[in-house]
Tab-separated table of C-alpha atoms in Angstrom:
chain	number	residue	atom	x	y	z
A	1	UNK	CA	78.629	135.554	107.132
A	2	UNK	CA	80.999	132.725	106.195
A	3	UNK	CA	82.585	132.923	109.640
A	4	UNK	CA	79.137	132.416	111.203
A	5	UNK	CA	78.378	129.428	108.997
A	6	UNK	CA	81.728	127.900	109.926
A	7	UNK	CA	81.294	128.666	113.648
A	8	UNK	CA	78.030	126.720	113.597
A	9	UNK	CA	79.814	123.684	112.159
A	10	UNK	CA	78.004	123.899	108.853
A	11	UNK	CA	81.041	123.772	106.555
A	12	UNK	CA	81.252	120.048	107.262
A	13	UNK	CA	77.704	119.615	105.928
A	14	UNK	CA	78.380	121.263	102.550
A	15	UNK	CA	77.930	118.816	99.683
A	16	UNK	CA	78.784	121.356	97.014
A	17	UNK	CA	80.126	124.849	96.436
A	18	UNK	CA	79.094	127.001	93.462
A	19	UNK	CA	80.837	130.295	92.816
A	20	UNK	CA	79.405	133.130	90.759
A	21	UNK	CA	80.069	136.770	89.965
A	22	UNK	CA	82.892	138.635	91.712
A	23	UNK	CA	83.273	142.403	91.384
A	24	UNK	CA	86.818	142.499	92.772
A	25	UNK	CA	89.927	140.400	93.244
A	26	UNK	CA	89.430	140.755	97.028
A	27	UNK	CA	86.109	138.915	96.746
A	28	UNK	CA	87.831	136.134	94.781
A	29	UNK	CA	90.386	135.813	97.598
A	30	UNK	CA	87.564	135.391	100.147
A	31	UNK	CA	86.025	132.609	98.025
A	32	UNK	CA	89.379	130.848	97.628
A	33	UNK	CA	89.914	130.916	101.394
A	34	UNK	CA	86.356	129.731	102.080
A	35	UNK	CA	86.700	126.794	99.684
A	36	UNK	CA	89.882	125.754	101.501
A	37	UNK	CA	88.113	125.948	104.867
A	38	UNK	CA	85.087	124.040	103.587
A	39	UNK	CA	87.279	121.283	102.162
A	40	UNK	CA	89.280	121.095	105.416
A	41	UNK	CA	86.198	120.861	107.634
A	42	UNK	CA	85.701	117.469	109.293
A	43	UNK	CA	83.176	115.392	107.334
A	44	UNK	CA	80.599	112.996	108.747
A	45	UNK	CA	81.661	109.394	108.255
A	46	UNK	CA	80.970	108.241	104.723
A	47	UNK	CA	80.491	111.743	103.365
A	48	UNK	CA	82.957	112.686	100.661
A	49	UNK	CA	84.517	116.040	99.993
A	50	UNK	CA	82.257	118.772	98.628
A	51	UNK	CA	82.060	119.176	94.854
A	52	UNK	CA	83.318	122.593	93.732
A	53	UNK	CA	81.804	124.083	90.564
A	54	UNK	CA	83.458	127.363	89.611
A	55	UNK	CA	81.517	129.617	87.271
A	56	UNK	CA	84.252	132.055	86.243
A	57	UNK	CA	81.984	134.928	85.277
A	58	UNK	CA	84.390	137.205	83.439
A	59	UNK	CA	82.671	138.224	80.196
A	60	UNK	CA	81.075	137.044	76.970
A	61	UNK	CA	81.751	137.133	73.250
A	62	UNK	CA	79.205	139.822	72.407
A	63	UNK	CA	80.261	142.336	75.092
A	64	UNK	CA	83.805	141.422	76.159
A	65	UNK	CA	84.917	141.554	79.800
A	66	UNK	CA	82.375	142.041	82.623
A	67	UNK	CA	84.987	142.373	85.352
A	68	UNK	CA	88.220	144.327	85.879
A	69	UNK	CA	91.407	142.701	84.595
A	70	UNK	CA	92.742	142.029	88.109
A	71	UNK	CA	89.520	140.228	89.043
A	72	UNK	CA	89.706	138.047	85.916
A	73	UNK	CA	93.355	137.297	86.655
A	74	UNK	CA	92.517	136.264	90.232
A	75	UNK	CA	89.749	133.977	88.985
A	76	UNK	CA	92.104	132.351	86.478
A	77	UNK	CA	95.106	132.105	88.791
A	78	UNK	CA	93.573	131.180	92.159
A	79	UNK	CA	89.903	130.188	91.878
A	80	UNK	CA	89.542	128.099	88.703
A	81	UNK	CA	92.356	125.706	89.739
A	82	UNK	CA	90.307	124.759	92.829
A	83	UNK	CA	87.341	123.591	90.751
A	84	UNK	CA	86.232	120.023	90.325
A	85	UNK	CA	84.373	121.411	87.305
A	86	UNK	CA	84.711	124.788	85.585
A	87	UNK	CA	81.341	125.817	84.137
A	88	UNK	CA	81.756	128.689	81.712
A	89	UNK	CA	80.695	130.148	78.410
A	90	UNK	CA	82.855	129.730	75.317
A	91	UNK	CA	84.482	133.166	75.656
A	92	UNK	CA	85.526	132.395	79.246
A	93	UNK	CA	86.800	128.964	78.193
A	94	UNK	CA	89.091	130.625	75.652
A	95	UNK	CA	90.376	133.039	78.318
A	96	UNK	CA	91.074	130.280	80.842
A	97	UNK	CA	92.362	127.508	78.621
A	98	UNK	CA	94.859	129.475	76.516
A	99	UNK	CA	93.720	127.358	73.564
A	100	UNK	CA	93.162	130.218	71.137
A	101	UNK	CA	89.960	130.963	69.259
A	102	UNK	CA	87.636	127.981	69.003
A	103	UNK	CA	83.922	127.682	68.344
A	104	UNK	CA	83.159	124.339	66.798
A	105	UNK	CA	82.183	121.790	69.411
A	106	UNK	CA	84.788	119.265	68.215
A	107	UNK	CA	87.611	121.835	68.565
A	108	UNK	CA	86.443	122.856	72.021
A	109	UNK	CA	86.157	119.211	73.093
A	110	UNK	CA	89.721	118.466	71.972
A	111	UNK	CA	91.096	121.541	73.765
A	112	UNK	CA	89.105	120.814	76.931
A	113	UNK	CA	90.238	117.202	77.088
A	114	UNK	CA	93.859	118.204	76.444
A	115	UNK	CA	93.746	120.719	79.324
A	116	UNK	CA	93.545	118.037	82.010
A	117	UNK	CA	90.698	119.914	83.718
A	118	UNK	CA	86.964	119.100	83.694
A	119	UNK	CA	84.791	121.639	81.855
A	120	UNK	CA	81.172	122.461	81.160
A	121	UNK	CA	81.263	124.931	78.266
A	122	UNK	CA	78.151	126.670	76.963
A	123	UNK	CA	77.687	128.482	73.635
A	124	UNK	CA	79.551	125.878	71.576
A	125	UNK	CA	78.336	125.555	67.981
A	126	UNK	CA	78.179	123.149	65.069
A	127	UNK	CA	76.454	123.623	61.711
A	128	UNK	CA	73.643	125.954	62.776
A	129	UNK	CA	73.325	124.411	66.228
A	130	UNK	CA	74.291	125.735	69.646
A	131	UNK	CA	74.604	124.018	72.992
A	132	UNK	CA	76.837	122.831	75.773
A	133	UNK	CA	79.821	120.538	76.080
A	134	UNK	CA	80.770	118.498	79.138
A	135	UNK	CA	84.393	117.318	79.031
A	136	UNK	CA	85.173	115.269	82.128
A	137	UNK	CA	86.869	112.041	83.047
A	138	UNK	CA	88.605	111.814	79.687
A	139	UNK	CA	85.346	111.910	77.706
A	140	UNK	CA	83.382	114.666	76.012
A	141	UNK	CA	79.607	114.888	75.583
A	142	UNK	CA	77.719	117.615	73.699
A	143	UNK	CA	74.051	118.582	73.734
A	144	UNK	CA	73.088	120.802	70.798
A	145	UNK	CA	69.864	122.342	69.523
A	146	UNK	CA	69.023	124.443	66.446
A	147	UNK	CA	70.311	127.976	66.890
A	148	UNK	CA	67.680	130.715	66.997
A	149	UNK	CA	68.489	134.262	65.948
A	150	UNK	CA	67.373	137.579	67.310
A	151	UNK	CA	67.208	138.802	70.884
A	152	UNK	CA	67.216	135.756	73.125
A	153	UNK	CA	66.963	135.469	76.895
A	154	UNK	CA	70.139	134.839	78.864
A	155	UNK	CA	70.664	132.461	81.735
A	156	UNK	CA	70.257	129.036	80.162
A	157	UNK	CA	73.888	128.214	81.040
A	158	UNK	CA	73.314	129.247	84.643
A	159	UNK	CA	70.265	127.011	84.844
A	160	UNK	CA	72.236	124.122	83.331
A	161	UNK	CA	74.992	124.521	85.955
A	162	UNK	CA	72.474	124.563	88.791
A	163	UNK	CA	70.694	121.467	87.496
A	164	UNK	CA	73.986	119.659	86.999
A	165	UNK	CA	75.149	120.530	90.493
């Protein structure tokens, strides 16, 4: 399918790329190659390079890994470094940043800023609140709301990434 999109000259019209779930390291390799081809495609005059938001879906704190270890390693080693912004949950941030266990928004902000990479991290907490942290361009911004308990719907982080993109 990607070959067909490219053959029709549509890679040069891409304003953004958003990655999602990968079941295998082979799928990650296809995405890495496609991002390279999209970035290399000739752009219309005045149009900048596409923005790449990598959602490194690898797991979550309450269930652990979602993907095989080799898939997670491929995401960390080859896909995440291509991102203009890595949009992940807190558990994935800890896997990718090698910063050790962190939860408090101030700790996550310091680690994200020190990494030299731009991050959007969901599931950060502070004093009974939960929310998201954007660390980009040398600055960190958090949006927090009172934390509710019980069975809650999932997907708010995905919606946030889509709206941001």
